[in-house]
DNA sequence: GCCGTTTTCGGCCCGACTGTTTTCAGTCG
C-alpha cells in the first residue's frame, strides 16, 4: 500500500507523462516530473501539512500546490482527468515499454490500433511493426526484451510495491524469499549473526540537488544525522553524465561547503562522487583529481548492451583503478524496466576481492542491485559490500531496509559490509593499500 | 511550471546512440 505522498506523486508523474504525450512544453513536463519526485521523496505526510506550507516542498510552486490541495479535498485532480480523456487509450502504457517513447506509442496506437502491451507483443511477433518508419529488426528485439523483463519481474515488483511504507527488513526479506531462488550457501544459518539495520554506521552513496537529488546538501546531511549515523558520504554525479551538468568547479565548491558543515554535525562527512564507468572501464577524472575525494562510487550509466567479455573487462578495469572504492548498482538492472548487464560474475567478484573494491548492494526498491540471489556467491568469493541507498530525497534514506533485507537474504554479517565498520577500518579499506 | 548572490524574466536536461537516416528524429540516462 503506497503512502499518500506516493499517491500524489503518481498523479503528478502521470500528468507529466500525459503532457509529454500531448506535446506539451518540455520544461513544464519536466517541472511536473521533478515535483512528482520531490513529493514522493518528502518525509512528512502532505495530507497533514498546512496548505500554505505545500510550496516549501522544493519543486512545488503555486500551480502544483493547488493541485495537491485539490487532491486532498476531492481525491482527484481535474487537470489529470481532463488530459487522460484527450490521450488515446493505451498510448501511455505503450510509451513506457523500453524502446517505445511517446512519439512511437502514438504512432503504434494510431496506425495499428494497439492498446495494450500484450497486443504489442503479438504485433511485433507477427511482423506488423515492419514497414512502419523508424522500426527495424533492432527495434523489434528491444521491444520484445522490454516486454519480457517486465513480465519476468512483475511478481517481485508487485510484491515489493505492495509492502507497507514502513515495512521492516524482515518483512522485505520474506518477500525476497518468496520470489527468489534460495542461495546455496547457508552455513551461517538463518538469524545467527546476520546483519541488522542498526549495524549500519553510515550511507556511502547519496545525492543532493547539485545534480539530480531533490534536497540541498545541508538538508541531506541533517536528515542523515538524525538517523544516528557515524559517517555519511555525499556522492553526486560526475561530469560525463552530461545531463547532470557537473563541473570540476562545482564539485570543489561542494567540497568546501561540506567541510564547512563538519562542525555542525556529529557525523564524519565524506566527500565523494558517483563516477561513470566508460565503455572502456575508465572514469571521469584523472587520478590526481580523484585523489581529492574521500570516497568514490563507480557505476555503469551507458552502453548497457556490451557483450559479456567487453563488459567484464570494463568492470575489471574500473575495479583496478586505485581511486575507485565501490562498484555502484553493479548489474544496472531496474526491476521490470531494464535487464541486468551481461557480465562474468565470477570474474567480477574475483576482481573486486583482489583489488579491495566493494560491490554495492543498492537499496533502492526499484533496483535491488547487486541482486539478492547473487550476494552469497559474491561473499564466498571474498567480496566486501556497501549497503547504500543511492538517496535522491529524504525519504530515500529510509530505503536502507531493502538493502539490509537483501544482505540478510544473502547471509551477510556486519563484517561483510564496509559501512558497518568503525570509521578507521572503513578509511583503511578506502585507501586500497 | 519553478526559481532567484542575474528577483517578476529568462533559463532550465545535454549529447550519444540508433535506425534505414538520405540530413535527422526518437529514445535514453
XYZ file of C-alpha atoms (C1' of nucleotides) in Angstrom:
462
model
C 0.000 0.000 0.000
C 1.685 3.203 -1.135
C 1.863 6.260 1.100
C -0.386 9.303 0.477
C 2.644 11.171 -0.797
C 3.273 8.379 -3.302
C -0.344 8.581 -4.440
C 0.025 12.304 -5.174
C 3.422 11.705 -6.737
C 1.919 9.074 -9.043
C -0.735 11.534 -10.248
C 1.838 14.279 -10.853
C 4.039 11.791 -12.687
C 1.118 10.685 -14.824
C 0.301 14.303 -15.573
C 3.880 14.856 -16.665
C 3.748 11.801 -18.926
C 0.414 12.842 -20.392
C 1.785 16.317 -21.068
C 4.696 14.694 -22.861
C 2.359 12.575 -24.968
C 0.255 15.568 -25.941
C 3.275 17.568 -26.982
C 3.277 19.918 -24.024
C 6.142 22.276 -23.291
C 9.163 20.177 -22.309
C 10.017 22.388 -19.365
C 6.508 22.017 -17.994
C 6.775 18.270 -18.471
C 9.993 18.288 -16.512
C 8.589 20.543 -13.811
C 5.819 18.076 -13.038
C 8.218 15.161 -13.175
C 10.503 16.937 -10.738
C 7.590 17.841 -8.488
C 6.490 14.197 -8.505
C 9.919 13.082 -7.365
C 10.052 15.755 -4.681
C 6.590 14.891 -3.359
C 7.294 11.158 -3.414
C 10.526 11.703 -1.521
C 9.119 14.147 1.020
C 9.402 12.725 4.544
C 6.299 14.340 6.060
C 2.721 13.407 5.245
C 1.498 16.008 2.754
C -2.028 15.380 3.956
C -1.097 16.796 7.343
C 0.812 19.820 6.068
C -0.957 23.214 6.140
C -1.976 24.163 2.615
C 0.142 27.292 2.754
C 3.213 25.174 3.524
C 2.994 22.987 0.412
C 5.252 25.293 -1.593
C 8.006 24.622 0.921
C 8.488 21.301 -0.841
C 11.290 22.000 -3.323
C 9.973 21.960 -6.874
C 6.406 22.675 -5.746
C 5.161 26.128 -6.708
C 1.708 27.634 -6.664
C 0.352 25.557 -9.536
C 1.397 22.167 -8.187
C 0.422 23.197 -4.654
C -3.093 23.969 -5.897
C -3.309 20.524 -7.496
C -2.158 18.853 -4.283
C -4.736 20.838 -2.318
C -7.407 19.804 -4.801
C -6.406 16.168 -4.359
C -6.707 16.497 -0.602
C -10.220 17.924 -0.904
C -11.609 15.709 -3.649
C -9.295 12.721 -4.093
C -8.762 13.658 -7.734
C -7.038 16.262 -9.869
C -9.308 17.532 -12.626
C -6.466 18.560 -14.915
C -5.181 14.968 -14.871
C -8.638 13.569 -15.627
C -9.097 16.051 -18.475
C -5.761 15.175 -20.028
C -6.402 11.440 -19.713
C -9.525 11.899 -21.790
C -7.519 13.544 -24.566
C -4.914 10.779 -24.933
C -5.753 7.699 -26.999
C -6.322 4.648 -24.757
C -3.179 2.566 -24.422
C -0.757 5.254 -25.521
C 0.506 5.916 -22.007
C 1.182 2.280 -21.145
C 2.839 1.640 -24.509
C 5.063 4.704 -24.138
C 6.650 3.072 -21.091
C 7.829 -0.016 -22.942
C 11.617 0.335 -23.345
C 12.407 1.490 -26.846
C 8.945 2.940 -27.291
C 8.638 6.570 -26.310
C 5.711 8.961 -26.570
C 6.027 9.516 -30.311
C 6.230 5.853 -31.232
C 3.458 4.952 -28.800
C 1.089 7.377 -30.511
C 2.232 6.055 -33.882
C 1.559 2.448 -32.862
C -1.849 3.261 -31.418
C -2.781 5.377 -34.406
C -1.667 3.058 -37.180
C -2.255 -0.371 -35.657
C -4.991 0.264 -33.121
C -2.943 -1.454 -30.420
C -3.890 -0.505 -26.866
C -2.057 -2.949 -24.587
C 1.393 -4.408 -24.044
C 0.044 -7.881 -24.817
C -1.240 -6.710 -28.187
C 2.085 -5.012 -28.856
C 3.906 -8.267 -28.141
C 1.669 -10.117 -30.605
C 2.040 -7.401 -33.220
C 5.833 -7.430 -33.051
C 5.941 -11.220 -33.318
C 3.526 -11.053 -36.233
C 5.772 -8.592 -38.055
C 3.154 -5.862 -38.013
C 5.664 -3.189 -36.981
C 7.798 -3.898 -40.044
C 7.499 -1.187 -42.574
C 6.500 1.474 -40.108
C 9.048 4.287 -40.435
C 11.693 4.121 -37.715
C 11.071 0.482 -36.817
C 13.584 -2.167 -37.823
C 14.760 -5.558 -36.518
C 16.697 -3.914 -33.658
C 13.617 -2.041 -32.527
C 11.638 -5.279 -32.523
C 14.269 -7.067 -30.458
C 14.461 -4.248 -27.996
C 10.696 -4.026 -27.540
C 10.409 -7.771 -27.017
C 13.221 -7.672 -24.454
C 11.471 -4.840 -22.648
C 8.189 -6.696 -22.547
C 9.933 -9.863 -21.362
C 11.738 -8.189 -18.475
C 8.533 -6.520 -17.345
C 6.789 -9.892 -17.327
C 9.569 -11.794 -15.596
C 9.949 -9.173 -12.859
C 6.224 -8.494 -12.463
C 5.640 -10.651 -9.399
C 8.650 -9.334 -7.483
C 7.927 -5.750 -8.435
C 4.318 -6.024 -7.398
C 5.215 -7.698 -4.100
C 7.785 -5.030 -3.267
C 5.400 -2.287 -4.327
C 2.595 -3.582 -2.133
C 4.678 -3.547 1.048
C 3.645 -1.037 3.698
C 5.625 2.242 3.609
C 7.220 1.294 6.943
C 7.903 -2.370 6.149
C 10.797 -3.812 8.147
C 13.872 -5.543 6.756
C 12.440 -8.880 7.894
C 9.162 -8.265 6.078
C 11.062 -7.287 2.932
C 13.311 -10.334 3.308
C 10.223 -12.539 3.444
C 9.121 -11.110 0.088
C 12.542 -11.866 -1.379
C 12.435 -15.412 -0.035
C 9.023 -15.943 -1.621
C 10.088 -14.700 -5.059
C 13.742 -15.617 -5.492
C 15.618 -18.887 -5.611
C 17.265 -19.505 -2.254
C 21.034 -19.013 -2.391
C 23.099 -22.146 -1.958
C 25.332 -21.011 0.864
C 23.707 -21.074 4.251
C 26.336 -22.132 6.731
C 25.670 -19.143 8.957
C 22.106 -20.348 9.450
C 19.127 -18.036 9.460
C 19.214 -15.346 12.072
C 22.633 -16.114 13.556
C 24.930 -13.122 13.402
C 23.209 -11.758 10.313
C 23.395 -8.054 9.681
C 20.655 -5.866 11.219
C 19.619 -2.346 10.234
C 21.120 -0.946 13.428
C 24.545 -2.313 12.453
C 24.887 0.273 9.682
C 27.058 3.223 10.675
C 26.617 5.308 7.556
C 25.440 5.691 3.978
C 28.136 5.824 1.290
C 26.172 6.715 -1.870
C 23.820 9.707 -1.793
C 22.917 12.694 -3.969
C 21.948 16.306 -3.475
C 20.239 18.939 -5.605
C 23.632 19.844 -7.042
C 22.849 17.051 -9.508
C 19.608 15.076 -9.632
C 18.680 14.917 -5.956
C 15.750 16.943 -4.684
C 17.284 18.155 -1.426
C 20.152 20.501 -0.533
C 23.471 19.368 0.894
C 22.501 20.790 4.285
C 19.111 19.054 4.211
C 20.515 15.638 3.353
C 23.234 15.881 5.998
C 20.761 16.972 8.672
C 18.475 14.036 7.849
C 21.367 11.581 7.888
C 22.496 12.955 11.231
C 19.010 12.447 12.619
C 19.298 8.774 11.674
C 22.194 8.463 14.080
C 24.894 7.709 11.519
C 28.564 7.985 12.441
C 29.642 8.872 8.926
C 27.972 9.951 5.702
C 29.175 10.302 2.130
C 27.848 12.759 -0.453
C 28.449 11.346 -3.933
C 26.852 13.484 -6.612
C 27.160 12.594 -10.279
C 30.353 13.260 -12.250
C 30.715 15.301 -15.488
C 30.481 12.515 -18.067
C 26.798 12.068 -17.281
C 26.365 15.243 -19.249
C 22.770 15.998 -18.389
C 23.783 16.438 -14.742
C 25.972 19.378 -15.690
C 28.603 18.657 -13.095
C 31.897 20.547 -13.388
C 35.252 20.485 -11.616
C 34.478 23.848 -10.136
C 31.053 22.856 -8.827
C 32.285 19.720 -7.137
C 35.154 21.603 -5.478
C 32.764 24.268 -4.197
C 30.577 21.488 -2.804
C 33.604 20.000 -1.096
C 34.281 23.309 0.676
C 30.623 23.539 1.703
C 30.715 20.009 3.055
C 33.913 20.645 5.013
C 32.342 23.782 6.457
C 29.413 21.713 7.728
C 31.679 19.305 9.588
C 31.328 21.143 12.876
C 27.534 21.328 12.618
C 27.054 17.573 12.703
C 28.124 14.701 14.890
C 28.964 12.691 11.795
C 32.204 12.422 9.883
C 31.377 13.753 6.418
C 32.987 12.122 3.414
C 33.156 13.920 0.092
C 32.755 11.655 -2.875
C 31.321 11.289 -6.339
C 29.416 8.709 -8.326
C 31.704 8.262 -11.303
C 30.669 6.931 -14.697
C 32.390 3.785 -15.916
C 33.011 4.487 -19.599
C 32.722 1.665 -22.148
C 36.469 1.021 -21.784
C 36.404 0.982 -17.986
C 37.875 4.439 -17.481
C 36.179 7.029 -15.251
C 35.550 10.759 -15.355
C 38.630 12.273 -13.771
C 42.366 11.551 -13.709
C 43.989 10.001 -10.672
C 45.248 13.327 -9.395
C 41.795 14.908 -9.268
C 40.234 11.719 -7.953
C 42.759 11.804 -5.119
C 40.900 14.787 -3.713
C 37.842 12.671 -2.904
C 37.417 10.736 0.320
C 35.429 8.024 -1.454
C 34.176 7.173 -4.929
C 31.390 5.001 -6.280
C 31.763 3.992 -9.933
C 28.713 2.945 -11.919
C 27.700 1.995 -15.455
C 25.286 4.558 -16.896
C 25.738 3.958 -20.630
C 26.398 1.234 -23.212
C 24.413 -1.365 -21.268
C 24.355 -3.801 -24.142
C 28.024 -4.653 -24.450
C 28.845 -8.334 -24.876
C 29.886 -10.231 -21.778
C 33.631 -10.232 -22.480
C 33.728 -6.473 -23.095
C 31.541 -5.718 -20.086
C 33.643 -7.949 -17.828
C 36.813 -6.192 -18.969
C 35.094 -2.851 -18.372
C 34.291 -3.694 -14.746
C 37.730 -5.198 -14.165
C 39.476 -2.033 -15.348
C 37.249 0.057 -13.086
C 37.901 -2.151 -10.056
C 41.639 -1.952 -10.688
C 41.505 1.837 -10.567
C 43.173 2.734 -7.268
C 40.687 5.563 -6.787
C 37.519 3.516 -7.263
C 36.140 2.223 -3.963
C 32.687 0.862 -4.712
C 31.054 -0.501 -7.868
C 27.586 1.097 -7.773
C 24.406 -0.840 -8.659
C 26.659 -3.445 -10.321
C 24.271 -5.090 -12.779
C 22.477 -1.781 -13.504
C 19.151 -3.565 -13.699
C 15.936 -1.725 -12.957
C 13.288 -4.137 -11.792
C 10.717 -4.632 -14.521
C 12.355 -2.000 -16.713
C 15.896 -2.919 -17.609
C 17.559 -6.336 -17.563
C 20.919 -6.873 -15.859
C 24.012 -6.270 -17.954
C 25.880 -9.317 -19.175
C 29.000 -9.812 -17.104
C 31.034 -12.809 -15.948
C 30.028 -12.678 -12.287
C 32.874 -14.895 -11.076
C 35.399 -12.637 -12.809
C 33.711 -9.549 -11.350
C 33.804 -10.970 -7.836
C 37.438 -12.009 -8.238
C 38.441 -8.545 -9.457
C 36.659 -6.840 -6.566
C 38.083 -9.197 -3.956
C 41.590 -8.870 -5.365
C 41.583 -5.075 -5.601
C 39.742 -4.208 -2.411
C 36.770 -2.766 -4.267
C 33.364 -3.179 -2.645
C 30.283 -4.227 -4.538
C 27.256 -2.127 -3.780
C 24.004 -3.556 -2.528
C 21.886 -0.734 -3.862
C 18.911 -0.478 -1.547
C 16.533 1.262 -3.917
C 13.463 -0.992 -4.176
C 13.496 -0.215 -7.901
C 16.967 -1.675 -8.263
C 17.836 -4.246 -5.556
C 21.244 -4.475 -7.195
C 23.544 -6.469 -6.654
C 20.504 -8.770 -6.948
C 19.930 -10.585 -3.637
C 20.257 -14.023 -5.222
C 23.899 -13.287 -6.150
C 25.077 -11.936 -2.801
C 26.036 -15.213 -1.125
C 28.254 -16.286 -4.024
C 29.978 -12.905 -4.093
C 30.633 -13.131 -0.365
C 32.069 -16.621 -0.802
C 34.428 -15.204 -3.430
C 35.808 -12.779 -0.867
C 33.882 -9.650 -1.874
C 33.072 -6.895 0.627
C 29.849 -4.933 0.250
C 28.480 -1.442 0.751
C 24.766 -1.172 1.515
C 23.799 2.197 0.024
C 20.524 3.981 -0.507
C 21.636 5.992 -3.562
C 19.273 8.526 -1.971
C 17.904 11.326 -4.136
C 15.459 12.506 -1.451
C 14.958 12.455 2.300
C 12.524 9.545 2.118
C 15.058 7.553 0.095
C 17.338 7.471 3.143
C 14.905 5.063 4.791
C 15.378 2.552 1.952
C 18.361 1.020 3.793
C 15.822 -1.579 4.982
C 15.709 -3.014 1.470
C 19.481 -3.313 1.340
C 19.615 -4.919 4.767
C 16.912 -7.363 3.688
C 18.948 -8.291 0.613
C 22.081 -8.724 2.716
C 20.240 -10.940 5.207
C 18.847 -12.950 2.318
C 22.444 -13.429 1.161
C 23.594 -14.445 4.634
C 25.844 -11.418 5.266
C 27.165 -10.406 8.660
C 28.367 -6.915 9.655
C 31.920 -7.991 8.907
C 30.999 -8.388 5.229
C 29.679 -4.824 4.918
C 32.139 -1.920 4.949
C 29.624 0.634 6.202
C 29.074 -1.459 9.313
C 32.724 -0.978 10.179
C 34.229 1.611 12.522
C 35.463 4.694 10.677
C 39.147 3.782 10.933
C 38.637 0.380 9.374
C 36.492 1.912 6.648
C 39.134 4.540 5.837
C 41.792 1.864 5.665
C 39.643 -0.047 3.176
C 39.079 3.120 1.118
C 42.829 3.674 0.845
C 43.061 0.417 -1.187
C 46.569 -0.005 0.176
C 5.859 25.280 -14.180
C 9.664 26.520 -10.969
C 13.140 29.510 -9.491
C 16.215 33.784 -7.946
C 24.246 36.263 -4.837
C 21.003 37.598 -12.640
C 14.424 38.506 -8.331
C 8.870 39.309 -11.932
C 12.116 37.491 -16.930
C 14.592 34.189 -18.954
C 16.789 29.955 -18.289
C 16.104 25.253 -17.218
C 18.314 18.432 -19.193
C 22.689 17.865 -22.898
C 24.662 14.707 -26.059
C 25.405 9.745 -27.571
C 23.375 6.183 -29.825
C 20.474 4.012 -33.198
C 17.905 3.016 -37.150
C 17.174 2.527 -42.659
C 18.551 8.110 -41.772
C 19.411 10.387 -47.084
C 20.445 15.002 -43.325
C 17.635 13.502 -38.875
C 14.013 12.047 -35.371
C 13.258 9.336 -31.355
C 14.852 7.449 -27.113
C 17.570 7.285 -23.138
C 20.406 8.260 -18.970
